[in-house]
Short mmCIF file of C-alpha atoms (C1' of nucleotides) in Angstrom, two decimals:
data_model
loop_
_atom_site.label_atom_id
_atom_site.label_comp_id
_atom_site.label_asym_id
_atom_site.label_seq_id
_atom_site.Cartn_x
_atom_site.Cartn_y
_atom_site.Cartn_z
CA MET A 57 87.28 147.77 84.99
CA THR A 58 90.00 148.73 87.44
CA THR A 59 88.59 146.47 90.15
CA SER A 60 88.29 143.55 87.77
CA ALA A 61 91.84 144.18 86.59
CA SER A 62 93.31 144.04 90.08
CA ALA A 63 91.10 141.02 90.81
CA ASP A 64 92.59 139.31 87.78
CA ILE A 65 96.07 139.78 89.15
CA ARG A 66 95.23 137.96 92.32
CA ASP A 67 93.40 135.33 90.34
CA THR A 68 96.45 134.65 88.22
CA ARG A 69 98.67 134.15 91.24
CA ALA A 70 96.10 132.06 93.05
CA ARG A 71 95.36 129.95 89.99
CA LEU A 72 99.07 129.37 89.49
CA LEU A 73 99.51 128.31 93.11
CA ASP A 74 96.54 125.96 92.96
CA ALA A 75 97.61 124.39 89.68
CA ALA A 76 101.20 124.08 90.85
CA GLU A 77 100.11 122.43 94.07
CA ALA A 78 98.23 119.77 92.16
CA VAL A 79 100.92 119.11 89.56
CA PHE A 80 103.77 119.06 92.07
CA MET A 81 101.77 116.63 94.14
CA ALA A 82 101.10 114.33 91.20
CA CYS A 83 104.52 114.45 89.52
CA GLY A 84 107.02 115.49 92.17
CA TYR A 85 109.20 118.56 91.86
CA GLU A 86 111.45 117.35 89.06
CA GLY A 87 108.67 115.57 87.25
CA ALA A 88 106.42 118.63 87.16
CA SER A 89 106.76 121.04 84.26
CA MET A 90 106.09 124.75 84.14
CA ARG A 91 104.25 124.19 80.87
CA GLN A 92 101.78 121.85 82.48
CA ILE A 93 101.34 124.05 85.53
CA THR A 94 100.76 127.21 83.55
CA GLY A 95 98.60 125.32 81.08
CA ASP A 96 96.38 123.97 83.85
CA ALA A 97 96.17 127.44 85.35
CA GLY A 98 95.14 128.87 81.98
CA VAL A 99 97.98 131.37 81.89
CA ASN A 100 100.96 131.84 79.64
CA LEU A 101 104.17 129.95 80.34
CA ALA A 102 106.14 133.10 81.03
CA ALA A 103 103.51 134.44 83.42
CA GLY A 104 104.68 131.88 85.92
CA HIS A 105 108.18 133.28 85.81
CA TYR A 106 106.87 136.81 86.00
CA HIS A 107 104.94 136.20 89.20
CA PHE A 108 107.37 133.88 90.96
CA GLY A 109 110.70 134.17 89.20
CA SER A 110 111.53 130.51 88.86
CA LYS A 111 110.22 127.00 89.28
CA GLU A 112 112.05 126.75 92.59
CA ALA A 113 110.47 129.93 93.88
CA LEU A 114 107.04 128.76 92.77
CA PHE A 115 107.50 125.51 94.64
CA GLU A 116 108.58 127.40 97.71
CA ALA A 117 105.54 129.66 97.48
CA VAL A 118 103.23 126.66 97.17
CA LEU A 119 104.78 125.14 100.27
CA ASN A 120 104.84 128.24 102.39
CA ARG A 121 101.30 129.32 101.61
CA ARG A 122 99.86 126.54 103.72
CA LEU A 123 102.84 125.38 105.74
CA HIS A 124 103.25 128.69 107.49
CA VAL A 125 99.70 128.83 108.83
CA LEU A 126 99.96 125.16 109.79
CA ASN A 127 103.08 125.66 111.84
CA GLN A 128 101.74 128.85 113.40
CA GLU A 129 98.68 126.90 114.45
CA ARG A 130 100.91 124.18 115.88
CA LEU A 131 102.73 126.73 117.97
CA ARG A 132 99.45 128.31 119.08
CA VAL A 133 98.02 124.96 120.16
CA LEU A 134 101.16 124.08 122.06
CA ASP A 135 101.10 127.46 123.74
CA GLY A 136 97.54 126.84 124.83
CA LEU A 137 98.33 123.40 126.24
CA GLU A 138 101.33 124.64 128.18
CA ALA A 139 99.38 127.60 129.54
CA LYS A 140 96.67 125.26 130.79
CA ALA A 141 99.23 122.85 132.28
CA ASN A 142 100.49 125.71 134.39
CA GLY A 143 104.12 124.63 134.51
CA ALA A 144 103.53 120.88 134.64
CA ALA A 145 104.85 118.64 131.88
CA LEU A 146 102.37 117.77 129.16
CA LYS A 147 101.30 114.23 128.38
CA PRO A 148 102.93 112.68 125.30
CA SER A 149 99.50 112.11 123.82
CA GLN A 150 98.72 115.81 124.05
CA ILE A 151 101.94 116.74 122.31
CA LEU A 152 101.49 114.25 119.49
CA ASP A 153 97.90 115.34 118.98
CA ALA A 154 98.96 118.97 118.86
CA PHE A 155 101.59 118.19 116.22
CA PHE A 156 100.10 115.47 114.05
CA GLY A 157 96.45 115.99 114.89
CA THR A 158 96.60 119.65 113.96
CA LEU A 159 98.03 118.64 110.59
CA LEU A 160 95.25 116.19 109.81
CA ARG A 161 92.44 118.35 111.19
CA MET A 162 93.52 121.33 109.12
CA ALA A 163 93.69 119.13 106.03
CA ILE A 164 90.20 117.81 106.69
CA ALA A 165 88.90 121.33 107.23
CA HIS A 166 90.15 122.39 103.80
CA GLY A 167 88.47 119.60 101.86
CA ASP A 168 89.98 118.43 98.60
CA ARG A 169 92.65 121.14 98.57
CA GLY A 170 93.66 120.16 102.06
CA GLN A 171 93.97 116.57 100.91
CA THR A 172 96.13 117.61 97.99
CA PHE A 173 98.45 119.63 100.16
CA LEU A 174 98.65 116.81 102.68
CA ARG A 175 99.99 114.49 100.01
CA LEU A 176 102.30 117.15 98.67
CA ILE A 177 103.91 117.83 102.02
CA GLY A 178 104.31 114.10 102.65
CA ARG A 179 106.14 113.63 99.39
CA THR A 180 108.14 116.79 99.80
CA PHE A 181 109.84 115.37 102.89
CA THR A 182 111.67 112.88 100.71
CA GLU A 183 112.45 115.14 97.75
CA PRO A 184 116.19 114.93 97.04
CA ALA A 185 116.62 118.51 95.77
CA GLU A 186 118.82 120.45 98.15
CA PHE A 187 116.88 123.71 98.10
CA ILE A 188 113.72 121.89 99.17
CA ARG A 189 115.40 120.49 102.22
CA THR A 190 116.68 123.93 103.08
CA VAL A 191 113.22 125.46 102.75
CA LEU A 192 111.69 122.78 104.94
CA SER A 193 114.32 122.91 107.64
CA GLU A 194 113.92 126.68 107.89
CA GLU A 195 110.15 126.55 107.97
CA PHE A 196 110.14 123.84 110.64
CA ALA A 197 113.00 125.07 112.80
CA ASP A 198 110.94 126.84 115.45
CA VAL A 199 108.17 124.28 115.65
CA LEU A 200 110.56 121.37 115.99
CA GLU A 201 112.53 123.08 118.75
CA ARG A 202 109.40 123.73 120.73
CA TYR A 203 107.95 120.25 120.28
CA LYS A 204 111.25 118.54 120.97
CA ALA A 205 111.54 120.50 124.20
CA ALA A 206 107.99 119.55 125.15
CA LEU A 207 108.75 115.87 124.53
CA PHE A 208 111.94 116.07 126.58
CA ARG A 209 109.91 117.39 129.50
CA ALA A 210 107.13 114.88 129.00
CA LEU A 211 109.51 111.92 128.98
CA PRO A 212 112.34 112.78 131.37
CA GLU A 213 113.31 109.13 131.80
CA VAL A 214 113.99 108.67 128.08
CA PRO A 215 117.38 109.83 126.75
CA LYS A 216 117.05 112.90 124.56
CA GLU A 217 118.87 111.18 121.73
CA GLU A 218 116.28 108.43 121.79
CA ILE A 219 113.41 110.92 121.72
CA ILE A 220 114.91 112.60 118.68
CA TRP A 221 115.19 109.31 116.86
CA ARG A 222 111.61 108.45 117.73
CA PHE A 223 110.42 111.84 116.58
CA HIS A 224 112.19 111.00 113.34
CA PHE A 225 110.39 107.67 113.09
CA MET A 226 107.05 109.31 113.81
CA LEU A 227 107.59 111.88 111.10
CA GLY A 228 108.46 109.10 108.71
CA ALA A 229 105.38 107.04 109.47
CA THR A 230 103.18 110.10 109.13
CA SER A 231 104.70 111.63 106.02
CA TYR A 232 104.78 108.30 104.21
CA THR A 233 101.14 107.72 105.05
CA ILE A 234 99.85 111.14 104.08
CA ALA A 235 101.92 111.03 100.89
CA GLY A 236 99.38 108.44 99.89
CA THR A 237 101.53 106.77 97.27
CA ASP A 238 100.80 103.42 98.86
CA THR A 239 103.58 102.00 96.79
CA LEU A 240 103.12 98.50 98.05
CA ARG A 241 99.37 98.44 97.56
CA LEU A 242 98.95 97.53 101.19
CA VAL A 243 95.85 99.57 101.80
CA THR A 244 93.80 98.93 98.72
CA ASP A 245 90.92 101.32 99.26
CA TRP A 246 92.99 104.30 100.35
CA GLN A 247 92.92 107.18 97.86
CA THR A 248 90.05 105.63 95.95
CA GLY A 249 87.17 105.85 98.42
CA ALA A 250 85.84 108.87 100.25
CA ALA A 251 88.95 110.73 101.30
CA ASP A 252 87.39 112.60 104.20
CA ASP A 253 86.29 109.43 105.90
CA ASP A 254 89.71 107.91 105.43
CA LEU A 255 91.36 110.92 106.98
CA GLU A 256 89.08 110.85 110.00
CA CYS A 257 89.79 107.16 110.44
CA LEU A 258 93.50 107.74 110.03
CA LEU A 259 94.01 110.05 112.99
CA PRO A 260 93.12 107.66 115.85
CA ARG A 261 94.94 104.80 114.15
CA LEU A 262 98.05 106.85 113.60
CA MET A 263 97.98 108.34 117.07
CA SER A 264 97.83 105.00 118.82
CA PHE A 265 100.68 103.68 116.70
CA LEU A 266 102.87 106.73 117.26
CA LEU A 267 102.18 106.76 120.99
CA GLY A 268 103.02 103.08 121.23
CA GLY A 269 106.30 103.65 119.46
CA LEU A 270 107.17 106.74 121.45
CA ARG A 271 106.55 105.01 124.76
CA ALA A 272 108.11 101.69 123.79
CA PRO A 273 110.68 100.08 126.13
CA LEU A 274 114.15 101.39 125.48
CA PRO A 275 116.35 99.22 123.28
CA ALA A 276 119.11 97.29 125.00
CA THR A 277 122.52 98.91 124.55
CA ALA A 278 123.83 95.58 123.34
CA SER A 279 122.22 95.18 119.95
CA PRO A 280 120.26 91.97 119.32
CA VAL A 281 122.20 91.30 116.12
CA PRO A 282 124.47 88.23 116.14
CA GLN A 283 127.71 90.21 116.13
CA PRO A 284 127.51 93.18 118.53
CA ARG A 285 130.51 95.39 117.87
CA GLY A 286 129.78 97.48 120.91
CA ASN A 287 130.80 100.82 119.46
CA CYS A 288 127.29 102.17 119.44
CA ARG A 289 127.17 105.83 120.24
CA THR A 290 124.36 105.43 122.77
CA ARG A 291 124.95 107.27 126.00
CA ARG A 292 123.53 105.70 129.14
CA LYS A 293 124.15 108.61 131.48
CA LYS A 294 123.24 112.20 130.99
CA PRO A 295 126.31 114.35 130.28
CA MET B 11 141.40 89.11 73.87
CA THR B 12 138.15 87.22 73.68
CA THR B 13 138.05 86.74 77.44
CA SER B 14 138.83 90.36 78.16
CA ALA B 15 136.22 91.39 75.60
CA SER B 16 133.47 89.42 77.30
CA ALA B 17 134.72 90.71 80.65
CA ASP B 18 134.38 94.24 79.35
CA ILE B 19 130.77 93.62 78.53
CA ARG B 20 129.96 92.65 82.07
CA ASP B 21 132.02 95.53 83.36
CA THR B 22 130.05 97.98 81.27
CA ARG B 23 126.75 96.70 82.54
CA ALA B 24 127.97 96.58 86.13
CA ARG B 25 129.51 100.03 85.94
CA LEU B 26 126.29 101.39 84.51
CA LEU B 27 124.26 99.80 87.28
CA ASP B 28 126.59 101.11 89.96
CA ALA B 29 126.65 104.62 88.55
CA ALA B 30 122.90 104.65 88.02
CA GLU B 31 122.34 103.47 91.58
CA ALA B 32 124.33 106.39 92.93
CA VAL B 33 122.83 109.04 90.68
CA PHE B 34 119.25 107.87 91.12
CA MET B 35 119.84 107.89 94.86
CA ALA B 36 121.21 111.42 94.84
CA CYS B 37 118.79 113.01 92.35
CA GLY B 38 115.67 110.86 92.28
CA TYR B 39 114.34 109.23 89.13
CA GLU B 40 113.22 112.37 87.32
CA GLY B 41 116.15 114.42 88.51
CA ALA B 42 118.72 111.94 87.26
CA SER B 43 119.91 112.12 83.66
CA MET B 44 121.24 109.41 81.42
CA ARG B 45 124.11 111.72 80.51
CA GLN B 46 125.31 111.97 84.08
CA ILE B 47 124.89 108.26 84.70
CA THR B 48 126.78 107.23 81.59
CA GLY B 49 129.37 109.91 82.22
CA ASP B 50 130.01 108.68 85.75
CA ALA B 51 130.21 105.12 84.48
CA GLY B 52 132.77 106.18 81.88
CA VAL B 53 130.71 104.86 79.00
CA ASN B 54 129.04 106.49 76.05
CA LEU B 55 125.54 107.85 76.32
CA ALA B 56 124.22 105.45 73.72
CA ALA B 57 125.74 102.49 75.57
CA GLY B 58 123.16 102.94 78.28
CA HIS B 59 120.35 102.61 75.80
CA TYR B 60 122.06 99.70 74.11
CA HIS B 61 122.35 97.67 77.30
CA PHE B 62 119.05 98.55 78.95
CA GLY B 63 116.83 100.08 76.28
CA SER B 64 115.51 103.04 78.22
CA LYS B 65 115.89 105.07 81.38
CA GLU B 66 112.89 103.33 82.89
CA ALA B 67 114.35 99.91 82.19
CA LEU B 68 117.68 100.95 83.69
CA PHE B 69 115.98 102.12 86.85
CA GLU B 70 114.08 98.87 87.05
CA ALA B 71 117.30 96.90 86.62
CA VAL B 72 119.00 98.89 89.38
CA LEU B 73 116.13 98.15 91.71
CA ASN B 74 115.74 94.50 90.92
CA ARG B 75 119.43 93.66 91.12
CA ARG B 76 119.44 94.01 94.89
CA LEU B 77 115.76 93.96 95.73
CA HIS B 78 115.23 90.48 94.43
CA VAL B 79 117.94 88.89 96.55
CA LEU B 80 116.76 90.91 99.54
CA ASN B 81 113.20 89.68 99.27
CA GLN B 82 114.32 86.11 98.61
CA GLU B 83 116.36 86.30 101.78
CA ARG B 84 113.35 87.68 103.63
CA LEU B 85 111.29 84.70 102.50
CA ARG B 86 114.10 82.30 103.39
CA VAL B 87 114.43 83.73 106.90
CA LEU B 88 110.68 83.57 107.45
CA ASP B 89 110.63 79.99 106.22
CA GLY B 90 113.33 79.12 108.71
CA LEU B 91 111.51 80.75 111.60
CA GLU B 92 108.23 79.06 110.79
CA ALA B 93 109.93 75.69 110.40
CA LYS B 94 111.52 76.09 113.82
CA ALA B 95 108.24 77.21 115.38
CA ASN B 96 106.72 73.94 114.25
CA GLY B 97 103.21 75.25 113.65
CA ALA B 98 103.08 77.74 116.50
CA ALA B 99 102.62 81.42 115.79
CA LEU B 100 105.80 83.50 115.67
CA LYS B 101 106.50 86.36 118.00
CA PRO B 102 105.96 89.83 116.50
CA SER B 103 109.57 90.69 117.30
CA GLN B 104 110.78 87.74 115.25
CA ILE B 105 108.70 88.79 112.28
CA LEU B 106 109.81 92.41 112.38
CA ASP B 107 113.44 91.39 112.74
CA ALA B 108 113.10 89.06 109.78
CA PHE B 109 111.63 91.83 107.64
CA PHE B 110 113.39 95.01 108.72
CA GLY B 111 116.46 93.46 110.32
CA THR B 112 117.28 91.49 107.18
CA LEU B 113 117.13 94.73 105.21
CA LEU B 114 119.55 96.55 107.49
CA ARG B 115 121.92 93.63 107.98
CA MET B 116 122.23 93.07 104.24
CA ALA B 117 122.92 96.76 103.75
CA ILE B 118 125.61 96.69 106.42
CA ALA B 119 127.14 93.59 104.89
CA HIS B 120 127.52 95.36 101.54
CA GLY B 121 129.33 98.40 102.89
CA ASP B 122 129.04 101.69 101.06
CA ARG B 123 127.11 100.21 98.16
CA GLY B 124 124.65 98.72 100.61
CA GLN B 125 124.23 102.12 102.20
CA THR B 126 123.60 103.69 98.81
CA PHE B 127 120.98 101.14 97.90
CA LEU B 128 119.35 101.52 101.28
CA ARG B 129 118.82 105.20 100.66
CA LEU B 130 117.66 104.56 97.12
CA ILE B 131 115.02 102.07 98.12
CA GLY B 132 113.79 104.37 100.87
CA ARG B 133 113.33 107.22 98.43
CA THR B 134 111.89 105.00 95.74
CA PHE B 135 108.93 104.19 97.96
CA THR B 136 107.70 107.76 97.54
CA GLU B 137 108.54 108.25 93.87
CA PRO B 138 105.41 109.48 92.07
CA ALA B 139 106.12 107.85 88.69
CA GLU B 140 103.52 105.22 87.99
CA PHE B 141 105.83 102.60 86.51
CA ILE B 142 107.97 102.67 89.66
CA ARG B 143 105.01 101.90 91.86
CA THR B 144 104.09 99.05 89.57
CA VAL B 145 107.59 97.60 89.71
CA LEU B 146 107.67 97.81 93.48
CA SER B 147 104.24 96.34 94.05
CA GLU B 148 105.11 93.38 91.83
CA GLU B 149 108.48 92.80 93.46
CA PHE B 150 106.99 92.96 96.96
CA ALA B 151 103.75 91.10 96.36
CA ASP B 152 104.87 87.68 97.62
CA VAL B 153 106.89 88.94 100.56
CA LEU B 154 104.12 91.18 101.81
CA GLU B 155 101.54 88.43 101.60
CA ARG B 156 103.72 86.08 103.63
CA TYR B 157 104.62 88.65 106.26
CA LYS B 158 101.09 89.95 106.56
CA ALA B 159 99.88 86.40 107.13
CA ALA B 160 102.57 85.86 109.76
CA LEU B 161 101.52 89.04 111.57
CA PHE B 162 97.86 88.03 111.46
CA ARG B 163 98.77 84.76 113.17
CA ALA B 164 101.07 86.44 115.66
CA LEU B 165 98.45 88.98 116.71
CA PRO B 166 95.10 87.19 116.52
CA GLU B 167 93.45 89.67 118.88
CA VAL B 168 94.22 92.64 116.60
CA PRO B 169 91.86 93.24 113.66
CA LYS B 170 93.53 92.50 110.35
CA GLU B 171 92.69 95.94 109.05
CA GLU B 172 94.56 97.45 111.96
CA ILE B 173 97.60 95.25 111.36
CA ILE B 174 97.71 96.34 107.74
CA TRP B 175 97.62 99.98 108.74
CA ARG B 176 100.39 99.44 111.26
CA PHE B 177 102.48 97.59 108.71
CA HIS B 178 101.99 100.67 106.56
CA PHE B 179 103.17 102.94 109.37
CA MET B 180 106.19 100.72 110.02
CA LEU B 181 107.18 100.81 106.38
CA GLY B 182 106.87 104.57 106.44
CA ALA B 183 109.02 105.03 109.51
CA THR B 184 111.65 102.71 108.07
CA SER B 185 111.73 103.96 104.50
CA TYR B 186 111.83 107.58 105.62
CA THR B 187 114.71 106.83 107.93
CA ILE B 188 116.81 104.83 105.51
CA ALA B 189 116.14 107.39 102.79
CA GLY B 190 118.42 109.53 104.91
CA THR B 191 117.16 112.84 103.61
CA ASP B 192 116.63 114.03 107.17
CA THR B 193 114.72 116.93 105.74
CA LEU B 194 114.10 118.51 109.10
CA ARG B 195 117.71 118.26 110.28
CA LEU B 196 116.52 116.40 113.33
CA VAL B 197 119.38 113.98 113.50
CA THR B 198 122.34 116.16 112.83
CA ASP B 199 125.12 113.61 112.66
CA TRP B 200 123.31 111.08 110.51
CA GLN B 201 124.86 110.70 107.05
CA THR B 202 127.91 112.67 108.10
CA GLY B 203 129.60 110.39 110.62
CA ALA B 204 130.60 106.77 110.25
CA ALA B 205 127.69 105.25 108.40
CA ASP B 206 128.24 101.67 109.51
CA ASP B 207 128.06 102.57 113.16
CA ASP B 208 124.92 104.55 112.56
CA LEU B 209 123.30 101.63 110.82
CA GLU B 210 124.18 99.25 113.64
CA CYS B 211 122.76 101.72 116.12
CA LEU B 212 119.66 102.17 114.03
CA LEU B 213 118.42 98.59 114.11
CA PRO B 214 117.72 98.24 117.84
CA ARG B 215 116.26 101.74 118.02
CA LEU B 216 114.00 101.16 115.06
CA MET B 217 112.95 97.72 116.25
CA SER B 218 111.86 98.90 119.66
CA PHE B 219 109.89 101.75 118.12
CA LEU B 220 108.18 99.54 115.55
CA LEU B 221 107.36 96.88 118.12
CA GLY B 222 105.91 99.50 120.43
CA GLY B 223 103.72 100.82 117.65
CA LEU B 224 102.66 97.41 116.45
CA ARG B 225 101.63 96.31 119.93
CA ALA B 226 100.06 99.60 120.98
CA PRO B 227 96.56 99.58 122.50
CA LEU B 228 93.89 99.66 119.84
CA PRO B 229 92.40 103.08 119.07
CA ALA B 230 88.89 103.77 120.32
CA THR B 231 86.31 103.50 117.57
CA ALA B 232 85.01 106.94 118.50
CA SER B 233 87.67 109.32 117.26
CA PRO B 234 89.15 111.85 119.70
CA VAL B 235 88.47 114.75 117.35
CA PRO B 236 85.94 117.34 118.57
CA GLN B 237 83.27 116.47 116.00
CA PRO B 238 83.03 112.70 115.56
CA ARG B 239 80.93 112.00 112.49
CA GLY B 240 80.73 108.34 113.32
CA ASN B 241 80.91 107.02 109.77
CA CYS B 242 84.33 105.52 110.22
CA ARG B 243 84.74 102.37 108.24
CA THR B 244 86.24 100.47 111.17
CA ARG B 245 84.75 97.05 111.63
CA ARG B 246 84.65 95.65 115.13
CA LYS B 247 83.50 92.13 114.24
CA LYS B 248 84.84 89.84 111.62
CA PRO B 249 82.45 89.52 108.65
"C1'" DG C 172 102.58 146.32 85.62
"C1'" DT C 173 100.92 142.39 83.06
"C1'" DC C 174 101.39 139.21 79.68
"C1'" DT C 175 103.22 136.98 75.12
"C1'" DA C 176 106.39 135.22 71.67
"C1'" DT C 177 110.63 133.47 71.18
"C1'" DA C 178 115.32 131.94 71.91
"C1'" DC C 179 118.36 128.79 74.25
"C1'" DC C 180 119.91 124.69 76.32
"C1'" DC C 181 119.37 120.08 77.95
"C1'" DT C 182 116.72 115.78 77.94
"C1'" DG C 183 115.86 110.87 76.23
"C1'" DA C 184 116.18 108.40 72.24
"C1'" DT C 185 117.74 106.83 67.52
"C1'" DA C 186 120.24 105.96 63.05
"C1'" DG C 187 124.16 104.63 61.04
"C1'" DA C 188 129.43 104.59 60.75
"C1'" DC C 189 133.20 101.91 62.62
"C1'" DG D 29 129.50 96.06 70.63
"C1'" DT D 30 130.77 100.73 70.61
"C1'" DC D 31 130.50 105.37 69.37
"C1'" DT D 32 129.43 110.01 66.79
"C1'" DA D 33 125.98 112.79 65.11
"C1'" DT D 34 121.58 114.15 65.33
"C1'" DC D 35 116.43 114.44 66.23
"C1'" DA D 36 112.27 115.98 68.36
"C1'" DG D 37 110.50 117.53 72.67
"C1'" DG D 38 110.38 120.13 76.72
"C1'" DG D 39 112.05 123.36 80.59
"C1'" DT D 40 113.93 127.87 81.78
"C1'" DA D 41 114.67 132.50 81.01
"C1'" DT D 42 114.72 136.80 78.41
"C1'" DA D 43 113.33 140.61 75.34
"C1'" DG D 44 109.72 143.13 74.06
"C1'" DA D 45 104.45 144.07 73.04
"C1'" DC D 46 100.39 145.91 75.33
#
DNA sequence: GTCTATACCCTGATAGAC
DNA sequence: GTCTATCAGGGTATAGAC
């Protein structure tokens, strides 16, 4: 009895997290309702507030449960690469694979739940709610610092400002893709066919695109638009 | 009196659209409320339902007001380029500039309101609500067909499936960037400094990244992951 | 400690007065 | 055309039962 009671406690929390993950993914943060989440989990509405305190806290718990191990793994992989490189700069392809490849491989390894979380994290990047952005920026702070530094070393001829922008673009391409909304119905069979196959196909495609963008020729300081106003903040020399 | 009365009607509609645009941008579709929108517009709550019928219809009207002229302009620009090319295939850089450059230049031309809509459209691409995805896919159907066809002609050596995926990635990088959430605080001064300058800086940076990704070497059919299962759906020959 | 019933407030939407 | 009053529904949070 006592063992089953304590097991039930963990089950309630876990069921809530699983149900919340799915509903938040499908409806977005604002669109999701505690009633639906707790209903899907088979627990009472107030049980959600008992275990997590609020809808915001529940969302944060859903995010952190998987995001923390993901980012720890990203740091671990980068550590391993840098140890092997023995002081030399890494190749851009290694860095991108450590960052984006780790994401996709972990999602594949977790099956359907990994797929669900992949979409959730993709959509979460564009959630407007302020607390979500705070949670994400805190959770990603260390990883981004480390990976930015690795990219700076890997591409010493590219201005740091440009690398940051390109990191931004890469995150956008990736998060939009894994969000899987496919708003414009460009990829018709995505999210209908076998998801695992799609994910395994996605990685090489995405990697070649991101690498191509990262290593693209630098833009001219004079913009190609008809009326260059010339007050672009681009710096051509290092400070 | 009669003239000012009819002018008031248009003002009410326009004020509602402007207020809705701003609130939807800041809060997302689900997070926005009709009360805040009508309050900001200085009109009664019921006036919103009188003029548009529902929150969904209002959102659709906000989107279509600017999206339709944008996509018409995109078609017009592409028509002009293809007429000038006189049957020859366009350069990828021309096509990307016609699609993404037209977006940014129109936003710049409209000042703050253009900036607001830019962010809104970026976020809208990842809205989970089904009716939003339907609206977008209908509004973009023609433009995407035309631009996809242009890219197929411009890059005959690249498999069409690959071009579609890369178009997808490009849309992701762009929409994430113009959404301006900057969830990971990568670009610290974005959306705080002078927005117009940022936008003018953005275009050449984005274009070089997108072009680099679009023209990247094709990925190997064997995926670089440790355990290639080999059932990737990639086709190497045309059917 | 765990869970349930309930209260409270805000949402989108409507009916009817002006 | 515009507005006040109001409805039913749903989301959050609390007080209290086990």
